[in-house]
Structures are given as structure tokens and as C-alpha cells.
JSON list of C-alpha atoms in Angstrom, two decimals:
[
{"chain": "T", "resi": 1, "resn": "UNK", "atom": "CA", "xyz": [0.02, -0.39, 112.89]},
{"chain": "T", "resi": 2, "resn": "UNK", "atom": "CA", "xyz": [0.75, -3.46, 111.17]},
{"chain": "T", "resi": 3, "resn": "UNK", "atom": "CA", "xyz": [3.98, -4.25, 109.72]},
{"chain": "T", "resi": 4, "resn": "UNK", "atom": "CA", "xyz": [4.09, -3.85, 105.67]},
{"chain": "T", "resi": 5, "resn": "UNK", "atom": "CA", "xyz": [5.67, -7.08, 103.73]},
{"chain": "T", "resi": 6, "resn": "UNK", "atom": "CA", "xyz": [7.21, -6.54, 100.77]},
{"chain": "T", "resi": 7, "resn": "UNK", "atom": "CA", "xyz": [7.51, -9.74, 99.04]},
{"chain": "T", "resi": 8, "resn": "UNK", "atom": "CA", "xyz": [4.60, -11.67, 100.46]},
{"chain": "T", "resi": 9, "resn": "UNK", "atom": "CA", "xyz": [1.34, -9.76, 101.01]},
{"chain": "T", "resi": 10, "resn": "UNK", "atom": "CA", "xyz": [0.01, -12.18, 103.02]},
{"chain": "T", "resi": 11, "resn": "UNK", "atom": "CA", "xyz": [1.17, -14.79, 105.50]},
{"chain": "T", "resi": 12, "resn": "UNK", "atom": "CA", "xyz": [1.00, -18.18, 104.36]},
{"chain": "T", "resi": 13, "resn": "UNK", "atom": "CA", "xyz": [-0.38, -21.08, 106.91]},
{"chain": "T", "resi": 14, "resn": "UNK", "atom": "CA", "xyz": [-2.82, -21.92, 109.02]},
{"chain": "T", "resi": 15, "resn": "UNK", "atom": "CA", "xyz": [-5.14, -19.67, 111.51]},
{"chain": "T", "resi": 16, "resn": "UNK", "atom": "CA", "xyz": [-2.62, -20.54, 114.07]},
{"chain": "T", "resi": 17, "resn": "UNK", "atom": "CA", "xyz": [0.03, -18.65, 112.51]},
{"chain": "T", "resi": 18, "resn": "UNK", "atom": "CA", "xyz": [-2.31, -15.48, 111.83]},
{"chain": "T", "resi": 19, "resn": "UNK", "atom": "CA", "xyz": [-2.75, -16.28, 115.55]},
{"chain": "T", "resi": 20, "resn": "UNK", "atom": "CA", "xyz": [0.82, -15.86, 116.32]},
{"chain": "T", "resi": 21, "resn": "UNK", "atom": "CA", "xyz": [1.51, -13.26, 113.86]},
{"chain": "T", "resi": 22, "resn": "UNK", "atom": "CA", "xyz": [-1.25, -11.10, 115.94]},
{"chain": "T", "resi": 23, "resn": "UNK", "atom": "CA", "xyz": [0.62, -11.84, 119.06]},
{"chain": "T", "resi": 24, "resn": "UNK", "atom": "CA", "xyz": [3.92, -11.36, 117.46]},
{"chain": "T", "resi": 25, "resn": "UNK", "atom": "CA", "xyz": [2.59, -7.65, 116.98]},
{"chain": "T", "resi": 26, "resn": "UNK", "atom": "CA", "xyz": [1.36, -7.06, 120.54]},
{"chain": "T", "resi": 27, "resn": "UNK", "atom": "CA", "xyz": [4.64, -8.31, 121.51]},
{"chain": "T", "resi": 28, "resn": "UNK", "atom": "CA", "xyz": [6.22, -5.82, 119.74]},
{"chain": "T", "resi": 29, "resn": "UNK", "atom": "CA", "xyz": [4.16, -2.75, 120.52]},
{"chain": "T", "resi": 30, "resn": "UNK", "atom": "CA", "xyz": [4.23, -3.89, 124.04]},
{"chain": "T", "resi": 31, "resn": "UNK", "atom": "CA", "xyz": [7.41, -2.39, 124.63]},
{"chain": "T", "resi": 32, "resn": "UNK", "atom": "CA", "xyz": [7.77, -0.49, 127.69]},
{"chain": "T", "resi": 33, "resn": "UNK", "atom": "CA", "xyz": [10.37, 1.21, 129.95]},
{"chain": "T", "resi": 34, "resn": "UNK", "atom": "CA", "xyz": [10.80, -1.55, 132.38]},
{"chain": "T", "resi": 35, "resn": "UNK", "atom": "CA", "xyz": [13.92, -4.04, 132.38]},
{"chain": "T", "resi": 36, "resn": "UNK", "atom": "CA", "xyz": [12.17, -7.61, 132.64]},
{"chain": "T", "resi": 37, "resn": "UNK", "atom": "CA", "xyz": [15.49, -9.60, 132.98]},
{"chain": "T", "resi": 38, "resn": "UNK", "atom": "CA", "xyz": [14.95, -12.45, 135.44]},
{"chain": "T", "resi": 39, "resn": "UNK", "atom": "CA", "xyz": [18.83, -12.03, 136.33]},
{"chain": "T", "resi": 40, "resn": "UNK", "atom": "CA", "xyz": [18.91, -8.75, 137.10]},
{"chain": "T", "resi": 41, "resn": "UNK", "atom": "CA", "xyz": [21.96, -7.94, 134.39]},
{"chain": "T", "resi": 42, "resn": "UNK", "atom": "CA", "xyz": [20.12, -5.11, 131.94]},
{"chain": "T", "resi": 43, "resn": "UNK", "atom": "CA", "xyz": [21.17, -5.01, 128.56]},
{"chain": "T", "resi": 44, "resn": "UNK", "atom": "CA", "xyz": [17.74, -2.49, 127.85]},
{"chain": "T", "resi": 45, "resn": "UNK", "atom": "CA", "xyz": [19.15, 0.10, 125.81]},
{"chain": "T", "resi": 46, "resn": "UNK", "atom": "CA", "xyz": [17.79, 3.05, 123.72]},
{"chain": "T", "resi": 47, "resn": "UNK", "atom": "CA", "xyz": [16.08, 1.54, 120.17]},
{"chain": "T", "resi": 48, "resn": "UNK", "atom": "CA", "xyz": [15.40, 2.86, 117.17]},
{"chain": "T", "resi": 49, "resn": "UNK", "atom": "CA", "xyz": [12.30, 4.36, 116.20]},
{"chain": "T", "resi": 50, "resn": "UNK", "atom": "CA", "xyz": [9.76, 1.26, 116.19]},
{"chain": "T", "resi": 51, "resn": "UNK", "atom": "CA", "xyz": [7.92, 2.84, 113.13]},
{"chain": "T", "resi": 52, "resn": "UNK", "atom": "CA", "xyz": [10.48, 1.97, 110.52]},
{"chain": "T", "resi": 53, "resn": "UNK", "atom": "CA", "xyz": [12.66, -0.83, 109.78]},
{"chain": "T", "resi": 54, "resn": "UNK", "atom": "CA", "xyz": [13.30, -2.51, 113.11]},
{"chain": "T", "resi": 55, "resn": "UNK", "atom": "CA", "xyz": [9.66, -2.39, 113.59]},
{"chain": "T", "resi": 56, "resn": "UNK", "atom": "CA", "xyz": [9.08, -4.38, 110.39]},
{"chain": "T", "resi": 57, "resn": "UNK", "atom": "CA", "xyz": [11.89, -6.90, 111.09]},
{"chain": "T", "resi": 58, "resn": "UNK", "atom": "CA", "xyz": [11.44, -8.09, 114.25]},
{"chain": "T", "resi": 59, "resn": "UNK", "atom": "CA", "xyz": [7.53, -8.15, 113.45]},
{"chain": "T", "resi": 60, "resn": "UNK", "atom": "CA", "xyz": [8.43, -9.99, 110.57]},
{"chain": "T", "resi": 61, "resn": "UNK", "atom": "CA", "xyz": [10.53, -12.67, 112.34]},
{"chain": "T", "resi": 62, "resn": "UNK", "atom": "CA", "xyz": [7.99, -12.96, 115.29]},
{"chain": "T", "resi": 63, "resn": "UNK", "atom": "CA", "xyz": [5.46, -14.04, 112.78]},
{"chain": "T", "resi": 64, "resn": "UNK", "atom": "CA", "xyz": [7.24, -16.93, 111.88]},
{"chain": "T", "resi": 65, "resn": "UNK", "atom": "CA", "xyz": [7.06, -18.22, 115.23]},
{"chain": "T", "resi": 66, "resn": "UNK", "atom": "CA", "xyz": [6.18, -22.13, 114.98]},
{"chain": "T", "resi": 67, "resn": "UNK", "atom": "CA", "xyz": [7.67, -22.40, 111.43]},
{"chain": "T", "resi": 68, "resn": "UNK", "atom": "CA", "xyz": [9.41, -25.63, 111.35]},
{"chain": "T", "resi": 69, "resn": "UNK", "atom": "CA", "xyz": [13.12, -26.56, 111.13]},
{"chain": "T", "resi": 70, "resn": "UNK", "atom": "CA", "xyz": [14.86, -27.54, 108.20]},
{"chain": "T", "resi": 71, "resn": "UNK", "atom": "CA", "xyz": [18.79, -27.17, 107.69]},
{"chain": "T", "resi": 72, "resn": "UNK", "atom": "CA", "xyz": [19.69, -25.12, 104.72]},
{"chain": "T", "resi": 73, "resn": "UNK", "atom": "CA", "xyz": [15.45, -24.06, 105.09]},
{"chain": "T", "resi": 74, "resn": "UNK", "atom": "CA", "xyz": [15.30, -20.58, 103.53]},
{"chain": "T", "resi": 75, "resn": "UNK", "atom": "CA", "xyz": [11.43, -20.26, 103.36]},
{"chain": "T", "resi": 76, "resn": "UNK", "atom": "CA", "xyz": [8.42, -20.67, 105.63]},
{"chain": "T", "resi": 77, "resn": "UNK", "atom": "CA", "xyz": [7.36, -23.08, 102.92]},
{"chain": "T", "resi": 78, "resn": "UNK", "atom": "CA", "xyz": [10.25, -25.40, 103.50]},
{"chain": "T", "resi": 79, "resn": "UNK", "atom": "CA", "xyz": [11.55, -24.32, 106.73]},
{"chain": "T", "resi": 80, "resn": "UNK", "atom": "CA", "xyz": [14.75, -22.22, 108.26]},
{"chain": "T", "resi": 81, "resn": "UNK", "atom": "CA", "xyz": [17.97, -23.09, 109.31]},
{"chain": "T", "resi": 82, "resn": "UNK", "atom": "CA", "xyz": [19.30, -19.93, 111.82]},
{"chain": "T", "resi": 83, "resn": "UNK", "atom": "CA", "xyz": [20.93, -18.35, 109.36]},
{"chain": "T", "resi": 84, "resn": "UNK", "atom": "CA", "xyz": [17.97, -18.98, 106.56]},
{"chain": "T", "resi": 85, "resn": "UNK", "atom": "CA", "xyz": [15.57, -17.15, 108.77]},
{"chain": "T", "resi": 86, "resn": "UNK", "atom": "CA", "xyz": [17.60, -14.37, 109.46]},
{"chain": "T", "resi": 87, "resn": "UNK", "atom": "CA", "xyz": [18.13, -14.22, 105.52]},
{"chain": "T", "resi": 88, "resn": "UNK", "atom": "CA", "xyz": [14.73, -14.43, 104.84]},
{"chain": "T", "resi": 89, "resn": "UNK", "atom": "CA", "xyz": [13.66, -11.44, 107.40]},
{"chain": "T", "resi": 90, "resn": "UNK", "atom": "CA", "xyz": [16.32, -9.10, 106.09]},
{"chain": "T", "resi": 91, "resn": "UNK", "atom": "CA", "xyz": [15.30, -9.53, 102.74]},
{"chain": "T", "resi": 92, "resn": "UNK", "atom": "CA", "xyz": [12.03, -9.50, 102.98]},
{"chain": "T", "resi": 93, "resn": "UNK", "atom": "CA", "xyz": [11.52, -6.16, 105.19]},
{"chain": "T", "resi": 94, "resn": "UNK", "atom": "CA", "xyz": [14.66, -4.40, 105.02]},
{"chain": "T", "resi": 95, "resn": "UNK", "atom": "CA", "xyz": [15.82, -5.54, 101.09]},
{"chain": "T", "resi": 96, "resn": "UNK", "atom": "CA", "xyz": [19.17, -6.57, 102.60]},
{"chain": "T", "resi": 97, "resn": "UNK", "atom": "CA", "xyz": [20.89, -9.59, 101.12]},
{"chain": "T", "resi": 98, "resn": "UNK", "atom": "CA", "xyz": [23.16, -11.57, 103.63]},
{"chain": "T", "resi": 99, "resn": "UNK", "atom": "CA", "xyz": [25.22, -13.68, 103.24]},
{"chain": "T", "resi": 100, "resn": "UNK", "atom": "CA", "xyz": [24.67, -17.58, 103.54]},
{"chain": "T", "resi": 101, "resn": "UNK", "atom": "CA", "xyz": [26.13, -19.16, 107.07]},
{"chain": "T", "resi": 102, "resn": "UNK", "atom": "CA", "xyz": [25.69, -17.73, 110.86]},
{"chain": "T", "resi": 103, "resn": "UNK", "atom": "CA", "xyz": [29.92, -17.00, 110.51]},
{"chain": "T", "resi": 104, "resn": "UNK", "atom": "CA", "xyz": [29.76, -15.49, 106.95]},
{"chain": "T", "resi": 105, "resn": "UNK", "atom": "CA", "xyz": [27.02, -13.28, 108.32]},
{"chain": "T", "resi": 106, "resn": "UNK", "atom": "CA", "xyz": [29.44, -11.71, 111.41]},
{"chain": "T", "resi": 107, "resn": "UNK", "atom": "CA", "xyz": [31.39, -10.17, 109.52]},
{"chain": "T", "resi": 108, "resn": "UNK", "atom": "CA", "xyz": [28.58, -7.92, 108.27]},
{"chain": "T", "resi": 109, "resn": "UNK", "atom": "CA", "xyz": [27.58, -4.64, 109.44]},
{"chain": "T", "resi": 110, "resn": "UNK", "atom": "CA", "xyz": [29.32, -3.21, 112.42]},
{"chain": "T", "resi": 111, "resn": "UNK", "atom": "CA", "xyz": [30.12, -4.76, 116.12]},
{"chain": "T", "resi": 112, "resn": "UNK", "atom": "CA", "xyz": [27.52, -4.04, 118.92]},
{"chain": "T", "resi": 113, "resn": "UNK", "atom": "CA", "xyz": [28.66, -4.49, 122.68]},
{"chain": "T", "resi": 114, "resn": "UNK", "atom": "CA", "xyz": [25.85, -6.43, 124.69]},
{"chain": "T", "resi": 115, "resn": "UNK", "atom": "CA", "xyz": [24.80, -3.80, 126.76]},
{"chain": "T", "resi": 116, "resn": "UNK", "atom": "CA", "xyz": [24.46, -1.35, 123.40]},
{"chain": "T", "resi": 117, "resn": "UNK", "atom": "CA", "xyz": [22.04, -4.17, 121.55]},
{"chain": "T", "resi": 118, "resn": "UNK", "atom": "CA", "xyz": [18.86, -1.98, 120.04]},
{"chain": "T", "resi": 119, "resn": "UNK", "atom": "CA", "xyz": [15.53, -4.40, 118.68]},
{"chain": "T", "resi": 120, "resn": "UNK", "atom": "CA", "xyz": [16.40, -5.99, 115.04]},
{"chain": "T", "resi": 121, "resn": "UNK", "atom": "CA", "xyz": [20.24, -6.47, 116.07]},
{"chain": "T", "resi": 122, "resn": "UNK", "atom": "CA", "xyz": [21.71, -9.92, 115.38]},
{"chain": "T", "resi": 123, "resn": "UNK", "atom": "CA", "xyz": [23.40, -11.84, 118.13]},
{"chain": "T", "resi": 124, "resn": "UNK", "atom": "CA", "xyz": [25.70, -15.11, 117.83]},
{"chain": "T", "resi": 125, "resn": "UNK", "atom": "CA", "xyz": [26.50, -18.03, 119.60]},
{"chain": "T", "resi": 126, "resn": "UNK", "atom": "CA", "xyz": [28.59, -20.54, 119.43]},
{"chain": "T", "resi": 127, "resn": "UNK", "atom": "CA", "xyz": [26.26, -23.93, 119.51]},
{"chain": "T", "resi": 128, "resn": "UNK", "atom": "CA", "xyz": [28.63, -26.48, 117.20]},
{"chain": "T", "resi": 129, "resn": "UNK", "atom": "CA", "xyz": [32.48, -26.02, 119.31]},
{"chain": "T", "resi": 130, "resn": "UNK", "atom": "CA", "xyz": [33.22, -23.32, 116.90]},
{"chain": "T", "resi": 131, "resn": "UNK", "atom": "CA", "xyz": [32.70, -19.27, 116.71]},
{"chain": "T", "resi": 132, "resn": "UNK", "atom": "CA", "xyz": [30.03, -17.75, 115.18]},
{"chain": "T", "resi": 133, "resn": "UNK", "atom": "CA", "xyz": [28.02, -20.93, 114.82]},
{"chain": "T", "resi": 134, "resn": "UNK", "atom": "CA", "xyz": [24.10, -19.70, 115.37]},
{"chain": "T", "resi": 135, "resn": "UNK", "atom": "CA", "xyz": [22.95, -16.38, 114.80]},
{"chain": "T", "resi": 136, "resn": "UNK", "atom": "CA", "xyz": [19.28, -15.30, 115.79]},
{"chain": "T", "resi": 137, "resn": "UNK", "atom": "CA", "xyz": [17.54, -11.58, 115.85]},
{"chain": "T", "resi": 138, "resn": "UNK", "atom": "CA", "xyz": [17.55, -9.43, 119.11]},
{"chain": "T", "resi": 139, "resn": "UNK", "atom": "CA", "xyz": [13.77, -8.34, 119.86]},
{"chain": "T", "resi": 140, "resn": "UNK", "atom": "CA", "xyz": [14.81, -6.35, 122.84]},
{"chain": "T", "resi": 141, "resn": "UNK", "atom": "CA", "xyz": [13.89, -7.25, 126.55]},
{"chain": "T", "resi": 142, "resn": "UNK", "atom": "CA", "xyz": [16.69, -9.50, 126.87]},
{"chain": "T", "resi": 143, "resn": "UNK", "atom": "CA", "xyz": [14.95, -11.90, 124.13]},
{"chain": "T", "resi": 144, "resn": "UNK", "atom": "CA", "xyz": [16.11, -13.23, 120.17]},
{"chain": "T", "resi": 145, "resn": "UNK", "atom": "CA", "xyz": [14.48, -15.12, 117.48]},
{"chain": "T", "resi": 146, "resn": "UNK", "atom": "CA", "xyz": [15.93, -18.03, 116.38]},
{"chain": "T", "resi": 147, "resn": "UNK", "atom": "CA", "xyz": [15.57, -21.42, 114.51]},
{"chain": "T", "resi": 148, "resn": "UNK", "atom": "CA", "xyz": [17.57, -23.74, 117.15]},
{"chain": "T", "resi": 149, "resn": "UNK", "atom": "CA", "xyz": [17.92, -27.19, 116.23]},
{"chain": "T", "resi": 150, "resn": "UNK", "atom": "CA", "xyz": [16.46, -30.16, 113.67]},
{"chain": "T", "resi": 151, "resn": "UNK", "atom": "CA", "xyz": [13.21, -30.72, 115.66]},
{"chain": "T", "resi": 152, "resn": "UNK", "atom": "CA", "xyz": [12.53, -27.82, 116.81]},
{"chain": "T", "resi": 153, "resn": "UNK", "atom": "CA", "xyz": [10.49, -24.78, 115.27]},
{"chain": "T", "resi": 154, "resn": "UNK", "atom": "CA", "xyz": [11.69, -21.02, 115.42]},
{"chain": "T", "resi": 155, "resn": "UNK", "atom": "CA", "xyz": [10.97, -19.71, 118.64]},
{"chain": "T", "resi": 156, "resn": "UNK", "atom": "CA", "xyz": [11.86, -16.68, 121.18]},
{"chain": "T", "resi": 157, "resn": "UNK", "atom": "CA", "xyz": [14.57, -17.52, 124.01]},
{"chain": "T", "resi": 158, "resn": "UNK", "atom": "CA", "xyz": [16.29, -15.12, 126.75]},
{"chain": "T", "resi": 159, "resn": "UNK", "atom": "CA", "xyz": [19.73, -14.51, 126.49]},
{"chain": "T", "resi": 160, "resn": "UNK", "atom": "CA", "xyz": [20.13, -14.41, 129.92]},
{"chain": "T", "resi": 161, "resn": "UNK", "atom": "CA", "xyz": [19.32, -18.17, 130.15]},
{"chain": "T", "resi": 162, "resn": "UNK", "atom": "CA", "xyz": [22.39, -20.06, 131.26]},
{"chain": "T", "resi": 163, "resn": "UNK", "atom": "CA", "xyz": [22.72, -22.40, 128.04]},
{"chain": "T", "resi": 164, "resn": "UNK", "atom": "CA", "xyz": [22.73, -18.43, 125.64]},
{"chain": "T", "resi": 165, "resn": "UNK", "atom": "CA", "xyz": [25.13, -17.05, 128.26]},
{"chain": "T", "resi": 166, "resn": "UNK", "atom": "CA", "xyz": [27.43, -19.20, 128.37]},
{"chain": "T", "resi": 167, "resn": "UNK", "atom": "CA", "xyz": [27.64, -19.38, 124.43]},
{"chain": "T", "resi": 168, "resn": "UNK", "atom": "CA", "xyz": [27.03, -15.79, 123.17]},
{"chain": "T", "resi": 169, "resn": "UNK", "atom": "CA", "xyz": [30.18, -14.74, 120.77]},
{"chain": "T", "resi": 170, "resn": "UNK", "atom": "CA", "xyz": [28.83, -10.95, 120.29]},
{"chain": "T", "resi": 171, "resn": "UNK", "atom": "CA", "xyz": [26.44, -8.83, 117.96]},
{"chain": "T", "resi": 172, "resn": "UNK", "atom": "CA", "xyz": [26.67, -7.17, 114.89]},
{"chain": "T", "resi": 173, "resn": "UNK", "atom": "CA", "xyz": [24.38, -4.14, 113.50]},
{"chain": "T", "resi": 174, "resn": "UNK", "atom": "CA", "xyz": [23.43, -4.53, 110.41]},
{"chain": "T", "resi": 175, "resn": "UNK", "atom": "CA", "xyz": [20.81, -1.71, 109.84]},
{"chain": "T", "resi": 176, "resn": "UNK", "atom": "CA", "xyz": [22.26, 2.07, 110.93]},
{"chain": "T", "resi": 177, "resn": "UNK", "atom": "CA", "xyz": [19.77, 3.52, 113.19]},
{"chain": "T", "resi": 178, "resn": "UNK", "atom": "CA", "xyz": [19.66, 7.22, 113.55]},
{"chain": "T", "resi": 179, "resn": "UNK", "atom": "CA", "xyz": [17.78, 8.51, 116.29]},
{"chain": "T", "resi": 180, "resn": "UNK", "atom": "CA", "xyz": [17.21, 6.73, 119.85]},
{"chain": "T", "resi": 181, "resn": "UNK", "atom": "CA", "xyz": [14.05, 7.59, 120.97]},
{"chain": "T", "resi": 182, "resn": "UNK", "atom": "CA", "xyz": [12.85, 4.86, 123.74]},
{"chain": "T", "resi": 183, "resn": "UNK", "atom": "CA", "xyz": [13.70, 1.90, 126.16]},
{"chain": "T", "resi": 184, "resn": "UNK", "atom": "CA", "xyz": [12.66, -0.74, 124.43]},
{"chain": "T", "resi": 185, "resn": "UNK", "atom": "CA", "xyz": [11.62, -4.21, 125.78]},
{"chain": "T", "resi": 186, "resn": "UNK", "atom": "CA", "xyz": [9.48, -7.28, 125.46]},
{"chain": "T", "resi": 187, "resn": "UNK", "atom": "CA", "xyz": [6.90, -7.63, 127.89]},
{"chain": "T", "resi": 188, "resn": "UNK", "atom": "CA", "xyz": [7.20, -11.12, 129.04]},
{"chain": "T", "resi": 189, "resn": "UNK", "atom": "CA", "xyz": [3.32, -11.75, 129.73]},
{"chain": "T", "resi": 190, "resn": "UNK", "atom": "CA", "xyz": [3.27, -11.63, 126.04]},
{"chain": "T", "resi": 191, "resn": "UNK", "atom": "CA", "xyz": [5.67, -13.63, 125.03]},
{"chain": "T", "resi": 192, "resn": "UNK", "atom": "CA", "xyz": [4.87, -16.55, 126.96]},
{"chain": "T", "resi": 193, "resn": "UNK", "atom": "CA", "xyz": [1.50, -16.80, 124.58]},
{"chain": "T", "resi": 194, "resn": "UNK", "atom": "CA", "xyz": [3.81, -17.71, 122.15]},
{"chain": "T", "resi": 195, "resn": "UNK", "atom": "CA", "xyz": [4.68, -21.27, 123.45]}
]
């Protein structure tokens, strides 16, 4: 089932992002039982029913894989900062304003311990020598969504990798989910089509 978009009925770019938007949906619905962490630490935790909002969020974000860079970007068109795209995602699926920076945006919605994070969950980091400095969307398998840097495009990382790790300030939920009904994870076979 694809995900429905409420403010654009299409996505806009080249086959290459229909491409990735395709895989960004077998990513999703590949999620399965099994804790792929590379270190070993599980932070695989019930999820929400995949049907519904989280479903259409982190589908949502995963098709703007490859979408370029751009501080203050709030739009594929123009690009995404970290907190632009998580903006944008929100908004556009879920009809939830945020607010503007990464640190404005943890104070939303209620705390989430790492080992309790459920698919559509954001996560922060602290990138600039200050709190709350980068926020990106938690898929589920251990792996966010994020725009990183100038020069780079919005891509999926592990937050088990030593440079997340060592950063990661905590989560916040911004979405209440009601019922957990699976283990949820991303199947890494998939993701690495993505790159």
C-alpha cells in the first residue's frame, strides 16, 4: 500500500527519485522481527501500527532520499536543512506544524528513552558543540533520516555508528501511538540500495 500525500499528489523530480521513493517503500514494508544492529546493542522496540501515520511519515521522508542540502531549505524544490525536512514530513503527512530549529523542536511532544524509540520518532544530536543541534526521523532498525551537512543530500545513517553515538542528546515523540502491534526494523539489504 502506498503512502497517501496530502499536499503534493505527486513526487516532484526525476525517475531516480520515483526510483528511490519505490525503494523507500520496500524499505519500509520490509520490516521484520529481527534486530539488524551491527553492534549488538538493540534498541528494536514494539511500533505502531505501520498502516497509519508512522507509515506515511517515514515513507514520506524516505522518498526524499537524494534531495539536496540547503540551510534554512524547507522544500524538495529548494532543499532541507535537518530541521526543514523534518518540518516538511510532519506537515505534509501528519498536518503537524513544528516549530523552526532542531532545539525549538525538543521541546515538543514527549521524551522517548533510546531503547523505547518506535518508527516516525525524532532523535537529536548534538553536531555544532551545543544541545539539541540536529534532529533527524527514527525509521526503526537502528536507522534515521536526516539532512546532514551543506554538501550533502538527505540520507539514512545508523545510530549505532560511532560519530551518532557519541553525539545523540535523546528523542522526543511527537505523534501518540496507541496500540503496539510488531517489532519493527529496517532490513539492511534494502537500505543499502539507497546509496
Amino acid at each position: 500500500m502506498l503512502p497517501r500525500f496530502t499536499n503534493h499528489q505527486s513526487i516532484p523530480g526525476t525517475p531516480m527519485r520515483s526510483v528511490t521513493f519505490l525503494l523507500a517503500c520496500c524499505l519500509v514494508a520490509s520490516a521484520h522481527s529481527a534486530d539488524l544492529s551491527s553492534s549488538g546493542a538493540s534498541t528494536a522496540q514494539p511500533a505502531a501500527d505501520m498502516s497509519g501515520p508512522t507509515h506515511e511519515i517515514t515513507a514520506r521522508a524516505l522518498a526524499l532520499v537524494g534531495s539536496k542540502y540547503r540551510f534554512g531549505g524547507t522544500s524538495p524544490g529548494r532543499g532541507f536543512d535537518c530541521s526543514g525536512l523534518v518540518d516538511y514530513v510532519f506537515h505534509d503527512t501528519a498536518a503537524q506544524e513544528l516549530p523552526r530549529t532542531a532545539a525549538e523542536i525538543s521541546r515538543v511532544g514527549e521524551k522517548v528513552d533510546i531503547d523505547q524509540l518506535q518508527p516516525g520518532d525524532l532523535v537529536f544530536f548534538n553536531t555544532l558543540r551545543r544541545a539539541f543541534s540536529h534532529v533527524g526521523i527514527y525509521l526503526g532498525g537502528n536507522k534515521f533520516i536526516h539532512a546532514p551537512r551543506s554538501g550533502a543530500k538527505v540520507r539514512v545513517d545508523a545510530l549505532d555508528l560511532a560519530y551518532w553515538k557519541k553525539r545523540f542528546n535523546g528523542a522526543r515523540r511527537i505523534l501518540s501511538f496507541k496500540q503496539p502491534t510488531q517489532l519493527a526494523n529496517v532490513d539492511d539489504r534494502v537500505t543499502m540500495y539507497l546509496f
